[in-house]
mmCIF file of C-alpha atoms in Angstrom:
data_model
loop_
_atom_site.group_PDB
_atom_site.id
_atom_site.type_symbol
_atom_site.label_atom_id
_atom_site.label_comp_id
_atom_site.label_asym_id
_atom_site.label_seq_id
_atom_site.Cartn_x
_atom_site.Cartn_y
_atom_site.Cartn_z
ATOM 1 C CA MET A 1 103.180 51.224 -182.943
ATOM 2 C CA PRO A 2 100.894 47.918 -183.069
ATOM 3 C CA GLN A 3 102.290 45.375 -184.917
ATOM 4 C CA PHE A 4 102.090 41.979 -186.518
ATOM 5 C CA GLU A 5 104.221 39.310 -188.720
ATOM 6 C CA THR A 6 103.300 35.879 -189.137
ATOM 7 C CA VAL A 7 104.713 32.800 -191.691
ATOM 8 C CA ARG A 8 102.498 30.446 -192.808
ATOM 9 C CA HIS A 9 103.301 28.024 -195.061
ATOM 10 C CA VAL A 10 100.793 27.290 -197.295
ATOM 11 C CA ARG A 11 100.411 24.128 -199.983
ATOM 12 C CA HIS A 12 99.335 26.260 -203.317
ATOM 13 C CA ALA A 13 102.452 27.667 -205.547
ATOM 14 C CA PRO A 14 103.835 31.231 -205.118
ATOM 15 C CA ALA A 15 101.029 32.550 -207.670
ATOM 16 C CA GLN A 16 98.432 31.024 -206.470
ATOM 17 C CA MET A 17 99.347 32.608 -203.116
ATOM 18 C CA PHE A 18 99.898 36.201 -204.776
ATOM 19 C CA ASP A 19 96.977 36.197 -206.801
ATOM 20 C CA LEU A 20 94.821 34.758 -204.075
ATOM 21 C CA VAL A 21 95.980 38.188 -202.052
ATOM 22 C CA ALA A 22 95.736 40.471 -204.681
ATOM 23 C CA ASP A 23 92.751 39.566 -205.974
ATOM 24 C CA VAL A 24 91.327 41.954 -202.988
ATOM 25 C CA GLU A 25 87.680 42.486 -204.589
ATOM 26 C CA LYS A 26 87.080 39.543 -203.375
ATOM 27 C CA TYR A 27 88.229 39.749 -199.759
ATOM 28 C CA PRO A 28 84.092 40.797 -198.096
ATOM 29 C CA GLU A 29 83.701 36.723 -199.650
ATOM 30 C CA PHE A 30 85.770 35.165 -196.747
ATOM 31 C CA LEU A 31 87.960 38.021 -195.407
ATOM 32 C CA PRO A 32 87.381 38.063 -191.247
ATOM 33 C CA LEU A 33 85.480 42.097 -190.381
ATOM 34 C CA CYS A 34 86.382 43.363 -194.454
ATOM 35 C CA GLU A 35 82.299 44.473 -194.500
ATOM 36 C CA ALA A 36 83.193 46.184 -198.438
ATOM 37 C CA LEU A 37 85.661 47.235 -200.763
ATOM 38 C CA THR A 38 86.113 49.423 -203.715
ATOM 39 C CA VAL A 39 88.826 49.814 -205.878
ATOM 40 C CA ARG A 40 88.902 53.632 -206.455
ATOM 41 C CA SER A 41 91.427 53.498 -209.395
ATOM 42 C CA ARG A 42 94.166 50.320 -210.704
ATOM 43 C CA LYS A 43 96.840 51.503 -212.802
ATOM 44 C CA GLU A 44 99.210 49.226 -215.303
ATOM 45 C CA ARG A 45 102.620 49.920 -215.298
ATOM 46 C CA ALA A 46 105.654 47.146 -216.755
ATOM 47 C CA ASP A 47 104.544 43.987 -214.935
ATOM 48 C CA GLN A 48 103.232 46.482 -212.035
ATOM 49 C CA THR A 49 99.774 46.965 -210.763
ATOM 50 C CA ILE A 50 99.135 50.442 -207.920
ATOM 51 C CA LEU A 51 95.497 50.434 -206.241
ATOM 52 C CA VAL A 52 93.660 53.248 -204.394
ATOM 53 C CA ALA A 53 91.345 50.505 -203.078
ATOM 54 C CA ASP A 54 88.640 51.960 -199.763
ATOM 55 C CA MET A 55 88.292 48.798 -197.488
ATOM 56 C CA THR A 56 84.996 48.804 -195.105
ATOM 57 C CA VAL A 57 86.018 47.172 -191.286
ATOM 58 C CA GLY A 58 83.526 46.615 -189.048
ATOM 59 C CA TYR A 59 82.837 44.988 -185.039
ATOM 60 C CA LYS A 60 79.643 44.154 -183.779
ATOM 61 C CA ALA A 61 78.502 48.618 -184.028
ATOM 62 C CA ILE A 62 82.277 49.968 -185.081
ATOM 63 C CA ARG A 63 82.363 50.395 -189.080
ATOM 64 C CA GLU A 64 85.470 52.383 -190.149
ATOM 65 C CA THR A 65 86.099 52.874 -194.223
ATOM 66 C CA PHE A 66 89.586 53.546 -195.195
ATOM 67 C CA THR A 67 91.717 54.402 -198.289
ATOM 68 C CA SER A 68 95.579 52.660 -198.979
ATOM 69 C CA GLN A 69 97.173 52.351 -202.948
ATOM 70 C CA VAL A 70 97.856 48.504 -203.072
ATOM 71 C CA HIS A 71 101.027 47.904 -205.200
ATOM 72 C CA LEU A 72 102.106 44.848 -207.139
ATOM 73 C CA LYS A 73 104.710 43.631 -207.855
ATOM 74 C CA PRO A 74 104.373 39.814 -209.091
ATOM 75 C CA ALA A 75 107.855 39.550 -210.936
ATOM 76 C CA ASP A 76 108.731 40.280 -206.801
ATOM 77 C CA ARG A 77 106.427 38.230 -205.820
ATOM 78 C CA LEU A 78 105.500 41.416 -203.323
ATOM 79 C CA ILE A 79 102.669 43.060 -201.864
ATOM 80 C CA GLU A 80 102.653 46.478 -200.526
ATOM 81 C CA VAL A 81 99.816 48.477 -199.317
ATOM 82 C CA LYS A 82 100.601 52.424 -197.604
ATOM 83 C CA TYR A 83 97.824 54.471 -196.071
ATOM 84 C CA LEU A 84 96.106 57.377 -197.482
ATOM 85 C CA ASP A 85 93.841 58.362 -195.981
ATOM 86 C CA GLY A 86 90.881 57.250 -192.998
ATOM 87 C CA PRO A 87 91.189 56.293 -189.259
ATOM 88 C CA PHE A 88 95.011 55.651 -189.194
ATOM 89 C CA LYS A 89 98.112 57.465 -188.265
ATOM 90 C CA TYR A 90 99.805 55.027 -190.569
ATOM 91 C CA LEU A 91 98.932 51.670 -192.313
ATOM 92 C CA THR A 92 102.278 49.082 -193.726
ATOM 93 C CA ASN A 93 101.204 46.443 -194.677
ATOM 94 C CA ILE A 94 103.579 43.896 -196.698
ATOM 95 C CA TRP A 95 102.622 40.487 -198.163
ATOM 96 C CA ARG A 96 105.896 38.267 -199.587
ATOM 97 C CA PHE A 97 105.301 34.950 -201.019
ATOM 98 C CA GLU A 98 108.349 32.950 -201.469
ATOM 99 C CA GLN A 99 108.788 28.800 -203.092
ATOM 100 C CA GLU A 100 109.559 26.585 -200.610
ATOM 101 C CA ALA A 101 111.647 23.995 -202.337
ATOM 102 C CA ALA A 102 110.291 19.658 -201.331
ATOM 103 C CA GLY A 103 110.857 18.048 -198.324
ATOM 104 C CA THR A 104 109.562 15.275 -195.834
ATOM 105 C CA ALA A 105 107.375 16.082 -193.613
ATOM 106 C CA ALA A 106 109.196 16.057 -190.078
ATOM 107 C CA GLY A 107 108.550 13.007 -188.639
ATOM 108 C CA SER A 108 106.403 11.052 -191.130
ATOM 109 C CA GLY A 109 109.323 9.837 -193.227
ATOM 110 C CA THR A 110 106.223 11.654 -195.868
ATOM 111 C CA ALA A 111 107.508 13.095 -199.214
ATOM 112 C CA VAL A 112 105.831 16.222 -199.434
ATOM 113 C CA GLY A 113 105.659 18.968 -202.804
ATOM 114 C CA SER A 114 106.913 21.913 -202.671
ATOM 115 C CA GLY A 115 105.309 25.494 -201.734
ATOM 116 C CA THR A 116 104.562 28.734 -200.595
ATOM 117 C CA ALA A 117 106.150 30.192 -197.040
ATOM 118 C CA VAL A 118 103.709 33.521 -197.126
ATOM 119 C CA ARG A 119 105.189 36.115 -194.865
ATOM 120 C CA PHE A 120 102.702 39.404 -194.101
ATOM 121 C CA TRP A 121 103.580 42.244 -191.089
ATOM 122 C CA ILE A 122 101.785 45.251 -190.860
ATOM 123 C CA ASP A 123 102.271 48.172 -189.063
ATOM 124 C CA TYR A 124 99.271 50.835 -187.666
ATOM 125 C CA GLU A 125 98.423 53.034 -185.158
ATOM 126 C CA PHE A 126 95.097 54.566 -185.022
ATOM 127 C CA LYS A 127 95.082 58.780 -184.494
ATOM 128 C CA SER A 128 91.576 58.422 -182.234
ATOM 129 C CA ARG A 129 93.121 56.973 -178.593
ATOM 130 C CA LEU A 130 89.538 55.962 -177.772
ATOM 131 C CA LEU A 131 89.470 54.131 -181.448
ATOM 132 C CA GLY A 132 92.298 52.226 -180.204
ATOM 133 C CA ALA A 133 91.220 51.023 -177.099
ATOM 134 C CA VAL A 134 88.210 49.351 -179.155
ATOM 135 C CA MET A 135 89.646 48.203 -182.217
ATOM 136 C CA GLY A 136 93.378 47.588 -181.034
ATOM 137 C CA SER A 137 91.859 44.013 -179.205
ATOM 138 C CA MET A 138 90.098 43.570 -182.199
ATOM 139 C CA PHE A 139 92.214 44.368 -185.089
ATOM 140 C CA ASP A 140 95.485 42.319 -183.251
ATOM 141 C CA ARG A 141 92.875 38.625 -183.202
ATOM 142 C CA ALA A 142 91.997 39.445 -187.045
ATOM 143 C CA PHE A 143 95.122 39.800 -188.088
ATOM 144 C CA ARG A 144 95.802 35.783 -186.605
ATOM 145 C CA MET A 145 92.584 34.336 -188.974
ATOM 146 C CA PHE A 146 93.567 36.514 -191.819
ATOM 147 C CA SER A 147 96.065 34.209 -192.649
ATOM 148 C CA GLU A 148 93.991 31.367 -191.995
ATOM 149 C CA ALA A 149 91.411 33.133 -194.006
ATOM 150 C CA PHE A 150 93.539 32.852 -197.353
ATOM 151 C CA GLU A 151 95.054 29.443 -196.644
ATOM 152 C CA LYS A 152 91.483 28.353 -196.547
ATOM 153 C CA ARG A 153 89.912 30.075 -199.652
ATOM 154 C CA ALA A 154 92.907 28.768 -201.818
ATOM 155 C CA ASP A 155 92.191 25.154 -200.996
ATOM 156 C CA ALA A 156 88.730 26.563 -201.919
ATOM 157 C CA ILE A 157 89.848 27.898 -204.923
ATOM 158 C CA TYR A 158 93.100 25.846 -206.091
ATOM 159 C CA GLY A 159 91.750 22.284 -204.658
ATOM 160 C CA PRO A 160 93.849 20.701 -201.497
ATOM 161 C CA ALA A 161 96.419 18.858 -204.087
ATOM 162 C CA ILE A 162 100.041 19.578 -203.429
ATOM 163 C CA VAL A 163 101.481 21.204 -205.102
ATOM 164 C CA GLY A 164 105.050 20.041 -206.668
#
């Protein structure tokens, strides 16, 4: 039942942001609460990839591991995550990477290069009400930090330069 949605405007190309989010094995290096991530399988299909991955998240003394299917669709600039097993009743997560046109920075008259609108949406519910009560508010805070974590990671990997 909890949902979270955000749009973050970043100064990197959609392909760069897609690649960064698709590189799930690197999440423990920079993503809040992500302690481990293991890809169980990887299947290539035409221009798409389907991963099955285990992600361990932790907060203080609580650790939970869940399995999800990650469907990478680079031509559509879309990543869909579907829950398979773990502490949730359900979990669905969608990432979209939309090209933004070059324009002018608000109020400054300064020309800026194009970038990406990174759209992040997640809908989930824990199986256990107790776990939901304990982890729920922490997950909400973490989702708010995810977008920023990915943007900082993009700046570290690709540099802070404006694309254009």
